[in-house]
Amino acid sequence: LQIFLGALAFSFFAKGFSGSYMKSMSSQIERRFEISSSIVGIIDGSFEIGNLMVMVLVSYLGPRVHRPKVIAIGCLIMSLGAFLSVMPQFLMGRYNYEKITVTVDNSSMSVSACSPASTEGHPVTDATETPSTMKNFGCEKTTNSYLWLFVLMGNLLRGIGEAPVMPLGVSYIDDFSKEENSAFYIGLVRSSGMFGPTLGFLLGSFCASLWVDIGIVDIDAISINPKDTRWVGAWWLGLLICGAVNFIASLPFWFLPYSLPKEGENENLKISHLPVQGDHCKIDPPAQPHIYLSIADFFPALKKLFGNPIFLVYIFLTILQYNSLVGLITYETKFMEQQFNVSVARAIFLIGVILLPVTILGMFLGGFLIKKFKLHITEMAKFACITFIVAYLLNLLYFTCSCEVLQVAGLTVPYSGSKYLSSPKNSFMASCNADCSCKLDQWDPVCGDNGITYMTACFAGCKSSTGMGRNMVFHNCSCVEGQVHGLGNSSAVLGQCQRESCTKAFPYFLALQTACAFILALGGTPTYMIMFRSVSPDLKSFAVGIETLGGRVLGGLPAPIYFGALIDETCLKWGTKNCGGSGSCRVYDTKAFR
């Protein structure tokens, strides 16, 4: 039993580890495959779909199968899923982020982004010089933009593999441990599993700060830094680690028996179970009538549960909370990045180090308070109600964590001044860059001396440059000059402008987020207990199943998809793929997003 407990604790750790790692990589995957947020939501939801496909079957067949072996198979499937998700990295070739092509003046090392329309009115850029066949060849390779389906399938497999771990593991412990120890053991296993998500986020943070093609590409040649919206981290590296961890988790279960002697009893039980071990494959056919029998019990049980008003309210609450929490967790890193100008890697790191431990602390404290003050069901309901109301009122403070929208010339501010535009669509061109023949669909932002971001150095009207790689500085930028009235040196540096006031507001946002997470977690344990106390004992496990099902089908599945679609609505500038077509979002209207 001790070996089983250790193995189960490690498998709980492994599933939390890989699950949170996948969550943290959502924005990296979005950019690597150039897809919109709603598709990321669908990839995210595929895990739930896989989980639900198997969950009911597994919970039902529970004691009739060789539980440790089924858990082992589950862990293997999870590691397969992780390895399958990595495949696109090796099929896709390198990641080429959008950058403008510049004409090089042979006499010096200086390059000009603004090339006046020369022969035949063509802009003199590398794109027009390469023969069309070459350009199409680049396109053939990117028809594999559907490779994100690999990640979706891998995630689906992870969901299928995770399903048996919890119900079978918990029932196995419950069957073969002393009555008084069982709850303690289960608590132990679950709490050791809590370290998984924290480490998963830390790994995510580390991988997000490495360049995606690490080891193949010279890092110094990359002109963007991790704060850039085109930056893609080494999302595949962590998945390899997750796959390995899940594989290791499956190993001990292969060597555990079908059944154990009950703790504190003598060995004679083991002998009576031996025939079953050879026969457990042949037990399946006679189990069929039993399934029909339990289907006959199924509807009365369902009716009894839903006839219970407290349980109904609880289900409704669960669905609402699942919706808000899943939506929040999925897009939180993107929100922090867009709103407060922090790199995705840092946002993930902060969630792993601050938010998750605080949530775990809140859960434990909630359970401790129930035990300490021996709260009854009505007192627990009052306690939960107060915590949720406080959390809701705190949530209203999010509206004060405001942050100005990134000032992009022609997109959020006009070229001449700094008031908002009425029709941002056609105003990228201005008199200062009219003769530069810039390409409209590019995004390789530069930050002018005046604190305004330009979509590319070409739109800033830059004529020359110094430096290489990410240290390149553009000079003689006519659009920047026009706004500074020709006083200062009109130069621009690569990358979008930093928004100072936003970075200052970030610690307050974090503190608020932490407080909310703690208070919600505090009320979480009592509400869970309310469900247990209000349902008749024989329906407890069924009630947990229905609650999980409801929360996932109506919360965990749709939330990332519709949150993603809503976030896509606030996009101001979409990236473009190598072959045209819109990619992932580059700039959001931060006010609308918030």
Coordinates of C-alpha atoms in Angstrom, one line a residue:
L1 CA 0.0 0.0 0.0
Q2 CA 2.9 2.4 0.8
I3 CA 4.4 1.8 -2.7
F4 CA 1.0 2.4 -4.2
L5 CA 0.5 5.6 -2.3
G6 CA 4.0 6.9 -3.4
A7 CA 3.3 5.9 -7.0
L8 CA -0.1 7.5 -7.0
A9 CA 1.2 10.7 -5.4
F10 CA 3.8 10.9 -8.2
S11 CA 1.3 10.3 -10.9
F12 CA -0.9 13.1 -9.4
F13 CA 2.2 15.3 -9.5
A14 CA 2.9 14.3 -13.1
K15 CA -0.6 15.1 -14.4
G16 CA -0.7 18.4 -12.6
F17 CA 2.8 19.2 -13.9
S18 CA 2.0 18.5 -17.6
G19 CA -1.5 20.1 -17.4
S20 CA -0.3 23.4 -16.0
Y21 CA 2.7 23.4 -18.4
M22 CA 0.2 23.2 -21.4
K23 CA -1.9 26.0 -19.9
S24 CA 1.1 28.2 -19.6
M25 CA 2.2 27.6 -23.2
S26 CA -1.1 28.7 -24.8
S27 CA 0.2 32.0 -26.1
Q28 CA 3.5 30.4 -27.4
I29 CA 1.4 27.9 -29.3
E30 CA -0.9 30.6 -30.6
R31 CA 2.1 32.5 -32.1
R32 CA 4.1 29.5 -33.3
F33 CA 1.2 28.2 -35.4
E34 CA -0.1 31.7 -36.1
I35 CA -3.7 30.9 -34.9
S36 CA -6.3 33.0 -33.2
S37 CA -7.2 32.8 -29.5
S38 CA -10.4 30.9 -30.1
I39 CA -8.5 28.1 -31.8
V40 CA -6.2 28.0 -28.8
G41 CA -9.4 27.7 -26.7
I42 CA -10.4 24.7 -28.7
I43 CA -7.0 23.0 -28.3
D44 CA -7.3 23.7 -24.6
G45 CA -10.7 22.2 -24.5
S46 CA -9.7 19.0 -26.3
F47 CA -8.2 17.8 -23.0
E48 CA -11.6 18.0 -21.4
I49 CA -13.2 16.2 -24.3
G50 CA -10.7 13.3 -24.0
N51 CA -11.2 13.2 -20.3
L52 CA -15.0 13.0 -20.5
M53 CA -15.0 10.4 -23.2
V54 CA -13.4 7.9 -20.8
M55 CA -14.4 9.2 -17.4
V56 CA -17.8 7.7 -17.1
L57 CA -16.6 4.3 -18.3
V58 CA -13.7 4.2 -16.0
S59 CA -15.6 5.3 -12.9
Y60 CA -18.2 2.6 -13.7
L61 CA -15.9 -0.3 -14.4
G62 CA -13.7 0.7 -11.4
P63 CA -13.4 -2.5 -9.3
R64 CA -13.8 -4.9 -12.2
V65 CA -10.4 -4.1 -13.8
H66 CA -6.8 -4.5 -12.7
R67 CA -6.7 -1.0 -11.3
P68 CA -2.9 -0.4 -11.0
K69 CA -2.4 -1.6 -14.6
V70 CA -5.2 0.6 -15.9
I71 CA -3.5 3.6 -14.1
A72 CA -0.2 2.6 -15.7
I73 CA -1.8 2.5 -19.1
G74 CA -3.3 5.9 -18.4
C75 CA 0.1 7.4 -17.5
L76 CA 1.6 5.9 -20.7
I77 CA -1.2 7.4 -22.8
M78 CA -0.5 10.8 -21.2
S79 CA 3.2 10.6 -22.0
L80 CA 2.3 9.6 -25.6
G81 CA 0.1 12.6 -25.8
A82 CA 2.9 14.9 -24.7
F83 CA 5.3 13.4 -27.2
L84 CA 2.7 13.7 -30.0
S85 CA 2.2 17.4 -29.3
V86 CA 6.0 17.9 -29.9
M87 CA 5.9 16.5 -33.4
P88 CA 5.1 19.8 -35.3
Q89 CA 8.3 21.3 -34.0
F90 CA 10.3 18.8 -35.9
L91 CA 8.1 18.9 -39.0
M92 CA 7.7 22.6 -39.4
G93 CA 11.2 23.9 -39.9
R94 CA 12.4 27.1 -38.3
Y95 CA 10.1 29.9 -37.0
N96 CA 10.5 33.0 -39.1
Y97 CA 9.0 36.0 -37.4
E98 CA 7.7 38.9 -39.4
K99 CA 10.4 41.4 -40.1
I100 CA 10.7 44.0 -42.8
T101 CA 13.2 43.5 -45.6
V102 CA 15.6 46.4 -45.9
T103 CA 17.8 47.6 -48.8
V104 CA 21.5 47.6 -48.1
D105 CA 23.5 50.4 -49.3
N106 CA 26.7 48.8 -50.6
S107 CA 29.0 51.7 -49.9
S108 CA 28.5 51.5 -46.1
M109 CA 26.9 49.1 -43.6
S110 CA 23.9 51.3 -43.4
V111 CA 20.5 50.0 -44.4
S112 CA 17.4 52.0 -45.4
A113 CA 13.9 50.9 -44.5
C114 CA 12.3 53.5 -46.6
S115 CA 13.0 52.8 -50.2
P116 CA 11.6 55.5 -52.5
A117 CA 9.5 53.9 -55.3
S118 CA 12.1 53.3 -58.0
T119 CA 11.9 51.4 -61.3
E120 CA 8.3 50.5 -62.4
G121 CA 7.0 51.7 -59.0
H122 CA 8.2 48.6 -57.2
P123 CA 9.6 48.9 -53.7
V124 CA 13.2 47.6 -53.8
T125 CA 12.9 44.9 -51.2
D126 CA 14.3 41.4 -51.0
A127 CA 10.8 40.0 -51.6
T128 CA 10.6 41.4 -55.1
E129 CA 14.1 40.3 -56.0
T130 CA 13.6 36.6 -55.2
P131 CA 12.1 34.6 -58.1
S132 CA 8.5 33.7 -57.6
T133 CA 9.3 30.0 -57.5
M134 CA 11.3 30.5 -54.3
K135 CA 8.5 32.5 -52.7
N136 CA 6.0 29.7 -53.5
F137 CA 8.4 27.1 -52.1
G138 CA 8.3 29.0 -48.8
C139 CA 4.6 28.7 -49.1
E140 CA 4.5 25.0 -49.7
K141 CA 6.2 24.5 -46.4
T142 CA 3.7 26.6 -44.5
T143 CA 0.7 24.7 -45.8
N144 CA 1.5 22.7 -42.7
S145 CA -0.2 25.5 -40.7
Y146 CA -2.7 22.8 -39.8
L147 CA 0.0 21.1 -37.7
W148 CA -1.6 22.5 -34.6
L149 CA -3.9 19.5 -34.9
F150 CA -1.1 17.5 -33.6
V151 CA -1.1 19.5 -30.4
L152 CA -4.9 19.1 -30.3
M153 CA -4.7 15.3 -30.6
G154 CA -1.9 15.2 -28.1
N155 CA -4.0 17.1 -25.6
L156 CA -6.9 14.8 -26.3
L157 CA -4.7 11.8 -25.5
R158 CA -3.6 13.5 -22.3
G159 CA -7.2 13.9 -21.3
I160 CA -7.9 10.2 -22.0
G161 CA -4.9 9.1 -20.1
E162 CA -5.7 11.2 -17.1
A163 CA -9.2 9.9 -16.6
P164 CA -8.4 6.6 -14.7
V165 CA -5.8 8.0 -12.4
M166 CA -8.0 9.8 -9.9
P167 CA -11.2 7.6 -9.6
L168 CA -9.3 4.3 -9.7
G169 CA -6.4 5.4 -7.5
V170 CA -8.7 6.8 -4.8
S171 CA -11.0 3.8 -4.8
Y172 CA -8.0 1.5 -4.6
I173 CA -6.7 3.3 -1.5
D174 CA -10.2 3.4 0.0
D175 CA -10.6 -0.4 -0.5
F176 CA -7.3 -1.5 1.0
S177 CA -6.6 1.0 3.8
K178 CA -8.0 1.2 7.3
E179 CA -11.2 3.1 7.5
E180 CA -9.7 5.8 9.7
N181 CA -6.6 6.3 7.5
S182 CA -8.3 6.4 4.1
A183 CA -9.2 10.1 4.2
F184 CA -5.7 11.0 5.5
Y185 CA -4.1 9.0 2.7
I186 CA -6.2 10.6 0.0
G187 CA -5.5 14.0 1.3
L188 CA -1.8 13.3 1.4
V189 CA -1.9 12.1 -2.3
R190 CA -3.9 15.1 -3.4
S191 CA -1.7 17.7 -1.6
S192 CA 1.5 16.2 -2.9
G193 CA 0.0 16.5 -6.4
M194 CA -0.4 20.2 -5.7
F195 CA 3.4 20.8 -6.3
G196 CA 2.9 19.7 -9.9
P197 CA 1.2 22.8 -11.2
T198 CA 3.7 25.1 -9.5
L199 CA 6.6 23.3 -11.0
G200 CA 4.8 23.1 -14.3
F201 CA 4.5 26.9 -14.4
L202 CA 8.1 27.4 -13.4
L203 CA 9.2 25.1 -16.3
G204 CA 6.8 27.0 -18.6
S205 CA 8.4 30.3 -17.5
F206 CA 11.9 28.9 -18.2
C207 CA 11.0 27.5 -21.6
A208 CA 9.1 30.7 -22.6
S209 CA 12.3 32.7 -22.1
L210 CA 14.3 30.4 -24.5
W211 CA 14.1 31.0 -28.3
V212 CA 11.9 28.4 -30.0
D213 CA 14.7 27.1 -32.3
I214 CA 17.3 26.9 -29.6
G215 CA 20.5 25.1 -30.7
I216 CA 19.8 25.6 -34.4
V217 CA 19.7 29.3 -34.7
D218 CA 22.3 31.8 -33.6
I219 CA 20.6 33.7 -30.8
D220 CA 22.5 36.9 -31.4
A221 CA 21.0 37.2 -34.9
I222 CA 17.4 37.5 -33.4
S223 CA 16.3 41.1 -33.4
I224 CA 13.4 40.7 -30.9
N225 CA 13.4 40.1 -27.2
P226 CA 10.9 38.0 -25.0
K227 CA 8.7 41.1 -24.4
D228 CA 7.9 41.2 -28.2
T229 CA 4.5 39.9 -29.3
R230 CA 6.3 37.9 -32.0
W231 CA 8.6 36.1 -29.6
V232 CA 8.0 32.3 -29.4
G233 CA 9.6 30.4 -26.6
A234 CA 10.8 26.8 -26.7
W235 CA 7.3 25.4 -26.0
W236 CA 8.3 21.9 -27.2
L237 CA 11.2 21.4 -24.7
G238 CA 9.0 21.3 -21.7
L239 CA 6.6 18.9 -23.4
L240 CA 9.5 16.4 -23.8
I241 CA 10.1 16.7 -20.1
C242 CA 6.4 16.3 -19.3
G243 CA 6.3 13.1 -21.5
A244 CA 9.3 11.7 -19.7
V245 CA 7.8 12.4 -16.2
N246 CA 4.5 10.8 -17.2
F247 CA 6.4 7.7 -18.5
I248 CA 8.3 7.4 -15.2
A249 CA 5.0 7.7 -13.3
S250 CA 3.6 4.7 -15.1
L251 CA 6.4 2.3 -14.2
P252 CA 5.7 1.3 -10.6
F253 CA 2.0 0.5 -11.3
W254 CA 2.9 -2.4 -13.6
F255 CA 4.4 -4.3 -10.6
L256 CA 1.4 -3.8 -8.2
P257 CA -1.1 -6.6 -7.6
Y258 CA -4.8 -6.7 -8.5
S259 CA -5.7 -6.5 -4.8
L260 CA -3.9 -6.0 -1.5
P261 CA -4.5 -7.4 1.9
K262 CA -6.5 -4.8 3.8
E263 CA -4.3 -2.8 6.1
G264 CA -3.9 -4.4 9.5
E265 CA -5.5 -7.7 8.5
N266 CA -3.6 -11.0 7.9
E267 CA -2.5 -12.4 4.6
N268 CA -5.3 -14.9 4.1
L269 CA -7.3 -12.4 2.0
K270 CA -4.7 -12.4 -0.7
I271 CA -5.1 -16.1 -1.4
S272 CA -8.8 -15.9 -1.9
H273 CA -8.2 -13.2 -4.6
L274 CA -5.7 -15.2 -6.5
P275 CA -8.1 -17.0 -8.9
V276 CA -9.3 -13.6 -10.0
Q277 CA -5.9 -12.6 -11.3
G278 CA -5.8 -15.2 -14.0
D279 CA -9.5 -14.8 -14.8
H280 CA -10.0 -11.1 -14.9
C281 CA -10.1 -11.0 -18.7
K282 CA -12.9 -13.5 -18.8
I283 CA -15.1 -11.6 -16.3
D284 CA -16.2 -9.1 -18.8
P285 CA -19.2 -10.8 -20.6
P286 CA -21.2 -11.7 -17.5
A287 CA -20.8 -8.1 -16.3
Q288 CA -23.1 -7.0 -19.1
P289 CA -26.5 -7.6 -17.4
H290 CA -25.0 -5.7 -14.4
I291 CA -24.6 -2.6 -16.5
Y292 CA -28.3 -2.8 -17.5
L293 CA -29.2 -3.2 -13.9
S294 CA -27.3 -0.1 -12.9
I295 CA -28.8 1.8 -15.8
A296 CA -32.2 1.0 -14.2
D297 CA -30.8 2.5 -11.0
F298 CA -29.3 5.4 -12.8
F299 CA -32.4 7.4 -13.6
P300 CA -34.0 7.2 -10.1
A301 CA -30.6 8.2 -8.7
L302 CA -30.4 11.2 -11.1
K303 CA -33.9 12.2 -10.2
K304 CA -33.2 12.0 -6.5
L305 CA -30.1 14.2 -6.9
F306 CA -31.8 16.8 -9.0
G307 CA -34.8 16.8 -6.8
N308 CA -32.4 18.1 -4.1
P309 CA -32.5 21.9 -4.3
I310 CA -29.2 22.4 -2.4
F311 CA -27.4 20.1 -4.9
L312 CA -29.0 22.0 -7.8
V313 CA -27.8 25.3 -6.5
Y314 CA -24.4 23.8 -5.9
I315 CA -24.2 22.5 -9.5
F316 CA -25.2 26.0 -10.8
L317 CA -22.5 27.6 -8.7
T318 CA -19.9 25.1 -9.9
I319 CA -20.7 25.8 -13.5
L320 CA -20.5 29.6 -13.0
Q321 CA -17.2 29.3 -11.1
Y322 CA -15.7 26.9 -13.7
N323 CA -16.5 29.4 -16.4
S324 CA -14.9 32.3 -14.8
L325 CA -11.8 30.5 -13.4
V326 CA -11.0 28.5 -16.6
G327 CA -11.4 31.6 -18.8
L328 CA -9.2 33.6 -16.4
I329 CA -6.4 31.0 -16.1
T330 CA -6.3 30.3 -19.8
Y331 CA -5.7 33.9 -20.9
E332 CA -4.2 35.4 -17.8
T333 CA -0.6 35.4 -19.1
K334 CA -1.7 37.1 -22.4
F335 CA -3.6 39.7 -20.3
M336 CA -0.6 40.5 -18.2
E337 CA 1.6 40.7 -21.2
Q338 CA -0.7 43.0 -23.2
Q339 CA -1.8 45.1 -20.3
F340 CA 1.3 45.6 -18.2
N341 CA 4.1 45.1 -20.7
V342 CA 5.6 42.1 -18.9
S343 CA 7.1 39.2 -20.9
V344 CA 5.0 36.0 -21.0
A345 CA 7.9 34.2 -19.3
R346 CA 7.7 36.5 -16.3
A347 CA 3.9 36.4 -16.1
I348 CA 4.0 32.6 -16.0
F349 CA 6.7 32.6 -13.4
L350 CA 4.7 34.9 -11.1
I351 CA 1.6 32.8 -11.4
G352 CA 3.6 29.7 -10.5
V353 CA 5.4 31.3 -7.6
I354 CA 2.7 33.5 -6.1
L355 CA -0.8 32.6 -7.3
L356 CA -0.8 28.8 -7.1
P357 CA 0.8 28.5 -3.6
V358 CA -1.7 31.1 -2.3
T359 CA -4.6 29.2 -3.7
I360 CA -3.4 25.9 -2.2
L361 CA -2.9 27.7 1.2
G362 CA -6.5 29.0 0.9
M363 CA -7.9 25.5 0.3
F364 CA -6.0 24.0 3.3
L365 CA -7.0 26.9 5.5
G366 CA -10.7 26.5 4.5
G367 CA -10.6 22.8 5.5
F368 CA -8.7 23.7 8.7
L369 CA -11.3 26.2 9.8
I370 CA -14.2 23.8 9.2
K371 CA -12.4 21.2 11.4
K372 CA -11.4 23.7 14.1
F373 CA -14.8 25.4 14.6
K374 CA -16.7 22.2 13.7
L375 CA -18.9 24.1 11.3
H376 CA -22.4 22.8 10.5
I377 CA -23.8 22.9 7.0
T378 CA -25.6 26.2 7.5
E379 CA -22.5 27.8 9.0
M380 CA -20.4 26.5 6.1
A381 CA -22.9 28.0 3.6
K382 CA -22.7 31.4 5.4
F383 CA -18.9 31.3 5.5
A384 CA -18.8 30.4 1.7
C385 CA -21.3 33.1 0.9
I386 CA -19.3 35.8 2.7
T387 CA -16.1 34.8 1.0
F388 CA -17.6 34.9 -2.4
I389 CA -19.2 38.3 -1.9
V390 CA -15.9 39.7 -0.6
A391 CA -14.1 38.2 -3.7
Y392 CA -16.7 39.8 -6.0
L393 CA -16.4 43.2 -4.4
L394 CA -12.6 42.9 -4.7
N395 CA -13.0 42.0 -8.4
L396 CA -14.5 45.4 -9.0
L397 CA -11.2 46.9 -8.2
Y398 CA -9.8 45.5 -11.4
F399 CA -11.4 48.4 -13.2
T400 CA -8.9 50.7 -11.5
C401 CA -5.9 48.8 -12.8
S402 CA -6.0 50.9 -16.0
C403 CA -3.3 51.2 -18.5
E404 CA -3.1 53.4 -21.6
V405 CA -3.4 51.7 -25.0
L406 CA -0.1 51.3 -26.8
Q407 CA 0.4 54.4 -29.0
V408 CA 0.9 53.1 -32.6
A409 CA 1.0 55.8 -35.3
G410 CA -1.9 55.4 -37.7
L411 CA -3.5 52.7 -35.5
T412 CA -4.3 54.3 -32.1
V413 CA -2.9 57.8 -32.6
P414 CA -2.7 59.9 -35.8
Y415 CA 0.7 60.8 -37.3
S416 CA 0.5 64.5 -36.4
G417 CA -0.6 64.6 -32.8
S418 CA -1.8 62.3 -30.0
K419 CA -5.6 62.3 -30.1
Y420 CA -7.5 59.2 -31.1
L421 CA -8.5 58.5 -34.7
S422 CA -12.0 58.0 -35.8
S423 CA -11.2 55.7 -38.7
P424 CA -7.9 53.9 -38.1
K425 CA -8.2 51.7 -41.2
N426 CA -6.7 53.9 -44.0
S427 CA -4.5 56.2 -42.1
F428 CA -1.2 54.2 -41.9
M429 CA 0.1 56.3 -44.8
A430 CA 0.9 59.9 -44.1
S431 CA 2.7 62.6 -46.0
C432 CA 5.9 61.8 -44.2
N433 CA 6.1 58.2 -45.4
A434 CA 4.0 58.5 -48.7
D435 CA 7.1 58.0 -50.9
C436 CA 8.4 55.0 -49.0
S437 CA 6.1 52.5 -50.6
C438 CA 5.6 50.5 -47.3
K439 CA 3.9 47.2 -47.2
L440 CA 0.7 47.5 -45.2
D441 CA 0.5 44.0 -43.8
Q442 CA 3.8 44.0 -42.0
W443 CA 4.5 44.3 -38.2
D444 CA 8.1 44.9 -37.1
P445 CA 7.6 47.8 -34.7
V446 CA 10.1 50.5 -34.0
C447 CA 9.9 53.0 -31.1
G448 CA 10.5 56.6 -32.1
D449 CA 12.2 59.2 -29.8
N450 CA 8.8 60.8 -29.3
G451 CA 7.5 57.7 -27.5
I452 CA 5.2 56.6 -30.3
T453 CA 5.4 53.2 -31.9
Y454 CA 5.5 52.7 -35.6
M455 CA 4.4 49.5 -37.3
T456 CA 7.6 49.2 -39.2
A457 CA 10.7 51.3 -39.6
C458 CA 9.4 52.0 -43.1
F459 CA 6.2 53.7 -41.7
A460 CA 8.4 55.9 -39.5
G461 CA 10.1 57.0 -42.8
C462 CA 13.6 55.9 -41.6
K463 CA 16.4 56.5 -44.2
S464 CA 19.5 55.0 -42.6
S465 CA 20.6 52.8 -39.7
T466 CA 23.5 51.8 -37.5
G467 CA 24.2 48.6 -35.6
M468 CA 23.1 45.0 -36.2
G469 CA 20.6 42.4 -34.8
R470 CA 18.5 43.6 -31.9
N471 CA 20.7 46.7 -31.3
M472 CA 19.9 48.2 -34.7
V473 CA 19.0 51.9 -34.5
F474 CA 17.3 53.8 -37.4
H475 CA 18.1 57.4 -38.2
N476 CA 16.6 60.3 -40.2
C477 CA 13.1 59.1 -39.7
S478 CA 10.9 61.7 -41.3
C479 CA 7.7 60.8 -39.4
V480 CA 9.3 61.0 -36.0
E481 CA 10.9 64.3 -37.1
G482 CA 7.6 65.8 -38.1
Q483 CA 6.2 65.2 -34.7
V484 CA 9.2 66.6 -32.8
H485 CA 9.2 69.6 -35.2
G486 CA 12.7 68.8 -36.4
L487 CA 14.4 69.6 -33.1
G488 CA 16.0 66.4 -31.7
N489 CA 17.7 63.6 -33.5
S490 CA 14.9 61.8 -35.1
S491 CA 15.9 58.1 -34.5
A492 CA 13.9 55.0 -33.7
V493 CA 14.9 51.7 -32.0
L494 CA 13.6 48.2 -32.7
G495 CA 10.7 47.0 -30.6
Q496 CA 7.6 48.7 -29.4
C497 CA 7.8 51.5 -26.8
Q498 CA 7.7 50.7 -23.1
R499 CA 4.7 52.0 -21.2
E500 CA 6.1 53.1 -17.9
S501 CA 2.9 53.8 -16.0
C502 CA 1.6 50.3 -16.8
T503 CA 4.7 48.6 -15.4
K504 CA 4.2 50.6 -12.3
A505 CA 0.6 49.5 -11.9
F506 CA 1.6 45.8 -12.2
P507 CA 2.5 45.1 -8.5
Y508 CA -1.0 46.4 -7.4
F509 CA -2.7 44.2 -10.0
L510 CA -0.7 41.1 -8.7
A511 CA -1.6 41.9 -5.1
L512 CA -5.3 42.2 -6.0
Q513 CA -5.2 39.0 -8.0
T514 CA -3.5 37.1 -5.1
A515 CA -6.1 38.4 -2.6
C516 CA -9.0 37.3 -4.8
A517 CA -7.4 33.9 -5.4
F518 CA -6.9 33.4 -1.7
I519 CA -10.5 34.4 -0.7
L520 CA -12.1 32.2 -3.4
A521 CA -10.0 29.2 -2.4
L522 CA -11.0 29.8 1.2
G523 CA -14.6 29.4 0.3
G524 CA -13.9 26.5 -2.0
T525 CA -13.5 23.8 0.6
P526 CA -16.7 24.6 2.5
T527 CA -18.8 24.6 -0.6
Y528 CA -17.4 21.2 -1.6
M529 CA -18.3 19.9 1.9
I530 CA -21.8 21.3 1.5
M531 CA -22.3 19.0 -1.4
F532 CA -21.1 16.0 0.6
R533 CA -23.3 16.8 3.6
S534 CA -26.5 17.5 1.6
V535 CA -26.5 14.3 -0.5
S536 CA -27.5 10.9 0.9
P537 CA -24.3 8.8 1.6
D538 CA -25.0 6.2 -1.1
L539 CA -25.1 8.9 -3.8
K540 CA -21.9 10.7 -2.8
S541 CA -19.6 9.3 -5.5
F542 CA -22.4 9.7 -8.1
A543 CA -22.8 13.3 -7.0
V544 CA -19.1 14.0 -7.4
G545 CA -19.3 12.5 -10.9
I546 CA -22.2 14.6 -11.9
E547 CA -20.6 17.7 -10.5
T548 CA -17.3 17.1 -12.4
L549 CA -19.2 16.3 -15.6
G550 CA -21.4 19.5 -15.3
G551 CA -18.5 21.7 -14.5
R552 CA -16.4 20.4 -17.4
V553 CA -19.0 20.2 -20.1
L554 CA -20.6 23.6 -19.3
G555 CA -17.5 25.3 -17.9
G556 CA -14.1 23.9 -18.7
L557 CA -15.0 23.2 -22.4
P558 CA -16.8 26.3 -23.6
A559 CA -15.0 28.9 -21.5
P560 CA -11.7 29.0 -23.3
I561 CA -13.4 29.1 -26.6
Y562 CA -15.8 32.0 -26.0
F563 CA -13.3 33.9 -23.9
G564 CA -10.8 33.5 -26.8
A565 CA -13.3 34.7 -29.4
L566 CA -14.2 37.7 -27.3
I567 CA -10.5 38.6 -26.8
D568 CA -10.0 38.3 -30.6
E569 CA -12.7 40.9 -31.0
T570 CA -10.4 43.5 -29.3
C571 CA -7.5 42.9 -31.6
L572 CA -6.3 46.1 -33.4
K573 CA -3.6 44.6 -35.7
W574 CA -3.3 41.0 -36.8
G575 CA 0.0 39.5 -37.8
T576 CA 0.3 38.0 -41.3
K577 CA 1.6 34.5 -42.2
N578 CA 4.4 34.0 -44.8
C579 CA 1.8 33.3 -47.4
G580 CA -0.8 35.9 -46.5
G581 CA -3.8 35.2 -44.3
S582 CA -4.0 36.6 -40.8
G583 CA -1.9 35.0 -38.1
S584 CA -2.0 35.7 -34.4
C585 CA -2.8 39.1 -32.9
R586 CA 0.0 41.7 -32.4
V587 CA -1.7 44.6 -30.7
Y588 CA -4.9 44.6 -28.6
D589 CA -7.1 47.5 -27.6
T590 CA -6.1 47.1 -23.9
K591 CA -9.1 49.0 -22.6
A592 CA -11.6 46.8 -24.4
F593 CA -9.5 43.7 -23.5
R594 CA -9.7 44.6 -19.8

